[in-house]
PDB file of C-alpha atoms in Angstrom:
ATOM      1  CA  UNK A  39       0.000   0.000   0.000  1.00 51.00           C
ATOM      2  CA  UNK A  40       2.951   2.539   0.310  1.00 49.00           C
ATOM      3  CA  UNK A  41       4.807   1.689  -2.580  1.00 47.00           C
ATOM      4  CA  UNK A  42       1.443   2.492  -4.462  1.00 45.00           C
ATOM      5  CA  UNK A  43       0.568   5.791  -2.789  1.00 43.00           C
ATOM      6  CA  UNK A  44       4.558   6.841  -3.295  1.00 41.00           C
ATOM      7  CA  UNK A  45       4.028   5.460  -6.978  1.00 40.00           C
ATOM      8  CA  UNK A  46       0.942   7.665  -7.733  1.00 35.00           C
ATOM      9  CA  UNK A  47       2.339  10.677  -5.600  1.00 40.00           C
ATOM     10  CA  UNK A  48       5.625  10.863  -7.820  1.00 38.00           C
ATOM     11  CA  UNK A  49       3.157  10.080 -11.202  1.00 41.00           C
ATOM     12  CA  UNK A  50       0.902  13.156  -9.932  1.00 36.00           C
ATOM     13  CA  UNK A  51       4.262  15.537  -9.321  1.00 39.00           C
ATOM     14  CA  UNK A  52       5.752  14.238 -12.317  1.00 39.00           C
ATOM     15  CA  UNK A  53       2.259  15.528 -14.367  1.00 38.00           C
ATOM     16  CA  UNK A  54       2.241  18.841 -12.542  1.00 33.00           C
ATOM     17  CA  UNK A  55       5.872  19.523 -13.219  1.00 37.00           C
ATOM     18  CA  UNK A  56       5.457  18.679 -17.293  1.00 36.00           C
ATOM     19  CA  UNK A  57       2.611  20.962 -17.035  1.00 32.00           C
ATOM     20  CA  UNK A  58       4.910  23.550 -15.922  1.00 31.00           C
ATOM     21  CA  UNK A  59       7.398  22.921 -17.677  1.00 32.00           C
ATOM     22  CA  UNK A  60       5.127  23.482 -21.357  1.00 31.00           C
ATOM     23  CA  UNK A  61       3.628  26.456 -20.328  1.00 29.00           C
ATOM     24  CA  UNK A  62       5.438  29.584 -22.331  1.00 27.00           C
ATOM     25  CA  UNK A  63       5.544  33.049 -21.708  1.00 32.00           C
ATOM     26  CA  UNK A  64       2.829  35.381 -22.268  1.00 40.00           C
ATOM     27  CA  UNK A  65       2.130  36.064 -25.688  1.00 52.00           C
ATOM     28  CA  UNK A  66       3.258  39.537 -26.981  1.00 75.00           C
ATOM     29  CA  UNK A  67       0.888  42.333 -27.612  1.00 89.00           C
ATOM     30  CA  UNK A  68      -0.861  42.493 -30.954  1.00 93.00           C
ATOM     31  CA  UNK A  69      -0.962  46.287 -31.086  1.00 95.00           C
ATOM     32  CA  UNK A  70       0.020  49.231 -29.199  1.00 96.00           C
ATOM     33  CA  UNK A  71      -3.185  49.758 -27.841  1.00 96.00           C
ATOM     34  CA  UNK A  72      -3.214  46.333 -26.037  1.00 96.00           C
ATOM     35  CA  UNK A  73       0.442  46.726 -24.983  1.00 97.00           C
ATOM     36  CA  UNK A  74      -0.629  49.667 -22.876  1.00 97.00           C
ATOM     37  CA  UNK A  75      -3.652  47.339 -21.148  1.00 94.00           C
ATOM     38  CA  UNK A  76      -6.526  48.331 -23.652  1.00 89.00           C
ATOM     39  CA  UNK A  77      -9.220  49.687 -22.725  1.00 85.00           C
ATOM     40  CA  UNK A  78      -9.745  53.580 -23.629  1.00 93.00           C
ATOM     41  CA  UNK A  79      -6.093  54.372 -24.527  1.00 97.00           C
ATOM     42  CA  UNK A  80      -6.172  55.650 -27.967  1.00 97.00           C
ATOM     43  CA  UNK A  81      -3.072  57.111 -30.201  1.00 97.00           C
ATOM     44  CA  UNK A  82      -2.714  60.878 -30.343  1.00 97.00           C
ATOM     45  CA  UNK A  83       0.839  61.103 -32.084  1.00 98.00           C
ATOM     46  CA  UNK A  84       3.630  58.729 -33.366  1.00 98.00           C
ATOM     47  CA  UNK A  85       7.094  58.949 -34.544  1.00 98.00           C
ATOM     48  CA  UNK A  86       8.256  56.398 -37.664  1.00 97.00           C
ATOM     49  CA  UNK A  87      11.377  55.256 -38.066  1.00 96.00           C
ATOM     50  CA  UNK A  88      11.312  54.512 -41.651  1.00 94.00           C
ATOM     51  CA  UNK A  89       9.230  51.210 -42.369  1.00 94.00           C
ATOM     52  CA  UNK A  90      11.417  49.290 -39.509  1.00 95.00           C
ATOM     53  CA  UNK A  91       9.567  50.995 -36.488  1.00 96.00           C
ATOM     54  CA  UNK A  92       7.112  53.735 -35.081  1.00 98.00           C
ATOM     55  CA  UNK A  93       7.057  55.209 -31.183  1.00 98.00           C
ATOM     56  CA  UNK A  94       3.563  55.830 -30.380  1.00 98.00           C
ATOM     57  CA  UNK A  95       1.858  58.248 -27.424  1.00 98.00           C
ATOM     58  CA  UNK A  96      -1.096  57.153 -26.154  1.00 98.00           C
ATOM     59  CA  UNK A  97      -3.389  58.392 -23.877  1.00 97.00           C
ATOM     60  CA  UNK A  98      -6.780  57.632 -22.531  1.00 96.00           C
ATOM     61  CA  UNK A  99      -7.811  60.784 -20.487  1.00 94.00           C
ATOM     62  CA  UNK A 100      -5.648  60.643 -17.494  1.00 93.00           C
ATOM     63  CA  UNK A 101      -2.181  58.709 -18.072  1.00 95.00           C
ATOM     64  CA  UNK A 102       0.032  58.524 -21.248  1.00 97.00           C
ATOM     65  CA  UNK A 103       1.771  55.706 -22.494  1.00 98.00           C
ATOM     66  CA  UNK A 104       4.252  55.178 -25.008  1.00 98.00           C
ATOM     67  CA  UNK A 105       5.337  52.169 -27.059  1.00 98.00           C
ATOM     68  CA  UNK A 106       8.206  51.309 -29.899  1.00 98.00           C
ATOM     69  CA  UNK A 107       6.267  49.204 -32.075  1.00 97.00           C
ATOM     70  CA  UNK A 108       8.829  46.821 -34.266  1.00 95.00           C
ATOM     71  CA  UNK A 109       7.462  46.858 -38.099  1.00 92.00           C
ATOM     72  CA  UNK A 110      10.207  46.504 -40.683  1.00 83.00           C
ATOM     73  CA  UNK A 111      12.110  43.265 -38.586  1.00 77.00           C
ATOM     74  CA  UNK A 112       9.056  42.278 -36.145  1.00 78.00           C
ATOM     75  CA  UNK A 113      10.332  38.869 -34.324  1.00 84.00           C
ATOM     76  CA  UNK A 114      14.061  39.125 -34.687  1.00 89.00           C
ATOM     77  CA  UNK A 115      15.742  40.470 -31.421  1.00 93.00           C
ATOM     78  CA  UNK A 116      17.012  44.275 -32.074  1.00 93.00           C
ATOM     79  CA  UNK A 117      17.650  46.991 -30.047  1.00 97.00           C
ATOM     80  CA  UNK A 118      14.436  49.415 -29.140  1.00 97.00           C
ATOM     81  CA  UNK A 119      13.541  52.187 -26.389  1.00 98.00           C
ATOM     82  CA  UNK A 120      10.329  53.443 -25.539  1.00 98.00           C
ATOM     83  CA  UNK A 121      10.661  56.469 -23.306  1.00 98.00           C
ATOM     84  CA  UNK A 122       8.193  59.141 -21.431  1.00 98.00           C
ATOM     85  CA  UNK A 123       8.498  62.241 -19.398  1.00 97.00           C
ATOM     86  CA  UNK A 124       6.232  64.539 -17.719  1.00 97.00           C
ATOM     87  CA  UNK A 125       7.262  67.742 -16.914  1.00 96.00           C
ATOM     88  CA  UNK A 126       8.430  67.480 -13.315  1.00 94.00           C
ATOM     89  CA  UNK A 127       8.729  64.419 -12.678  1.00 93.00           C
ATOM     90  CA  UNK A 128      11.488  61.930 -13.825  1.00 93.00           C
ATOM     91  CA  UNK A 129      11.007  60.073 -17.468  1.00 94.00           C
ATOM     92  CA  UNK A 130      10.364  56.353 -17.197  1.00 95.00           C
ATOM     93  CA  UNK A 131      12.401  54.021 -19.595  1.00 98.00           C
ATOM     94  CA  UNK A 132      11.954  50.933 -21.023  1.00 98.00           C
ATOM     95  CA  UNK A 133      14.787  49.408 -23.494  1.00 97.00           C
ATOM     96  CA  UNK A 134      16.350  46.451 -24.246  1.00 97.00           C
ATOM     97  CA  UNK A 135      17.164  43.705 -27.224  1.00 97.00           C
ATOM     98  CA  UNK A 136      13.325  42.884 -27.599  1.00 96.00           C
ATOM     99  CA  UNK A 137      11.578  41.070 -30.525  1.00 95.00           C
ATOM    100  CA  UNK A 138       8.623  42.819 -30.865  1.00 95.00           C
ATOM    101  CA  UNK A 139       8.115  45.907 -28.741  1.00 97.00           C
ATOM    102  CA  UNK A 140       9.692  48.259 -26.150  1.00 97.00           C
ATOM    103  CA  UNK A 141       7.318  49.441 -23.169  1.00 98.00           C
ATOM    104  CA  UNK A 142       4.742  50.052 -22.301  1.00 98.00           C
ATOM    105  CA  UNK A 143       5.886  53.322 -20.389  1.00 98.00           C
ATOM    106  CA  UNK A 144       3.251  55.134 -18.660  1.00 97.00           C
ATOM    107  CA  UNK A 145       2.657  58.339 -16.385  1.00 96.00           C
ATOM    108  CA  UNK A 146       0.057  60.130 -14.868  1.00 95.00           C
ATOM    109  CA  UNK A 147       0.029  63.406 -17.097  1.00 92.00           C
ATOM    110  CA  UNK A 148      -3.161  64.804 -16.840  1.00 90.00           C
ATOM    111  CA  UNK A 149      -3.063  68.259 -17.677  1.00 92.00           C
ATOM    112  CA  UNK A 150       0.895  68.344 -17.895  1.00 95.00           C
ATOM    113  CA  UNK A 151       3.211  68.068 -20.942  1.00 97.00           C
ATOM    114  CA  UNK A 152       5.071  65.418 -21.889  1.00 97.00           C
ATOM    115  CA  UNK A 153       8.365  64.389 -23.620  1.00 98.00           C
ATOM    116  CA  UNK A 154       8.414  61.137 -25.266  1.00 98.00           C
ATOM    117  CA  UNK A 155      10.447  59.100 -28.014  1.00 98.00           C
ATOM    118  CA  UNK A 156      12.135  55.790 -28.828  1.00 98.00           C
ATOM    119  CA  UNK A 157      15.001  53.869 -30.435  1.00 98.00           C
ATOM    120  CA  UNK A 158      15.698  51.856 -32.997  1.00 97.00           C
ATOM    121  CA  UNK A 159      18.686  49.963 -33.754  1.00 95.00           C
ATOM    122  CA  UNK A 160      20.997  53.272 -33.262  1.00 95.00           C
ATOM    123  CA  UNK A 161      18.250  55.458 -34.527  1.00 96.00           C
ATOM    124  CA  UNK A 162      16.667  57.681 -31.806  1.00 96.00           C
ATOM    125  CA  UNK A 163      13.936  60.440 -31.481  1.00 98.00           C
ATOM    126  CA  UNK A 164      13.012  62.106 -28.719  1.00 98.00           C
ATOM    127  CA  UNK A 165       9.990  64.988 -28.752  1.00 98.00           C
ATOM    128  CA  UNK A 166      10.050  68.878 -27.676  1.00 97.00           C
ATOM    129  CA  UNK A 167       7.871  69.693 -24.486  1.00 97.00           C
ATOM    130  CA  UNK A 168       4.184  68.819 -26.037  1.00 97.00           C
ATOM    131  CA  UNK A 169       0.425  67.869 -25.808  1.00 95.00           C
ATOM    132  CA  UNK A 170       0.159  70.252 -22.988  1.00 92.00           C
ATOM    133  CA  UNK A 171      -2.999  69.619 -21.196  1.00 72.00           C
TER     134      UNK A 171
END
């Protein structure tokens, strides 16, 4: 009787840890919009960089976010930076060797304006003082 009931209990932990083991990461984002959590964000400007990438504000009434949306080489691992300030407060960064995106970067900004930009590769863009609330 306990070689059965240590039989099934290292059958059941084997199944659990396989189970685990195949789950993946989270899928990426399908657009910008879902990158920065749905719901009402919506784009009010973006920045192309050629046909290989685009940094894109959002906003949805209270809180900005921006995103470097991969285009031209979507799924190979390059260099991209999403980035977002609002005036007074420090910028928030996110960068990295990413497949498909950098960010989402978001502030508070209601009635404040904001720098933003992005990277790609070696190409960066960064905005003026803008969208002033």
């Amino acid at each position: 009787m306990i070689k059965r009931s240590a039989t099934l209990s290292l059958g059941l932990a084997a199944a659990l840890a396989a189970s685990v083991t195949m789950s993946g990461p989270a899928a990426a984002a399908s657009t910008p919009i879902e990158a920065c959590g749905g719901g009402s964000y919506h784009v009010i400007d973006s920045h192309a960089y050629g046909s290989s990438a685009v940094t894109y504000l959002l906003y949805n009434g209270s809180s900005n976010c921006v995103v470097t949306w991969k285009t031209g080489a979507a799924g190979n691992s390059t260099y991209v930076r999403a980035v977002l300030w609002v005036y007074g407060s420090p910028g928030q960064v996110n960068d990295g060797n990413f497949r498909y995106y950098a960010g989402p970067v978001k502030a508070s900004a209601a009635g404040k304006c904001v720098k933003w930009g992005g990277t790609y590769g070696s190409t960066w863009w960064e905005s003026g003082w803008e969208h002033c609330g």
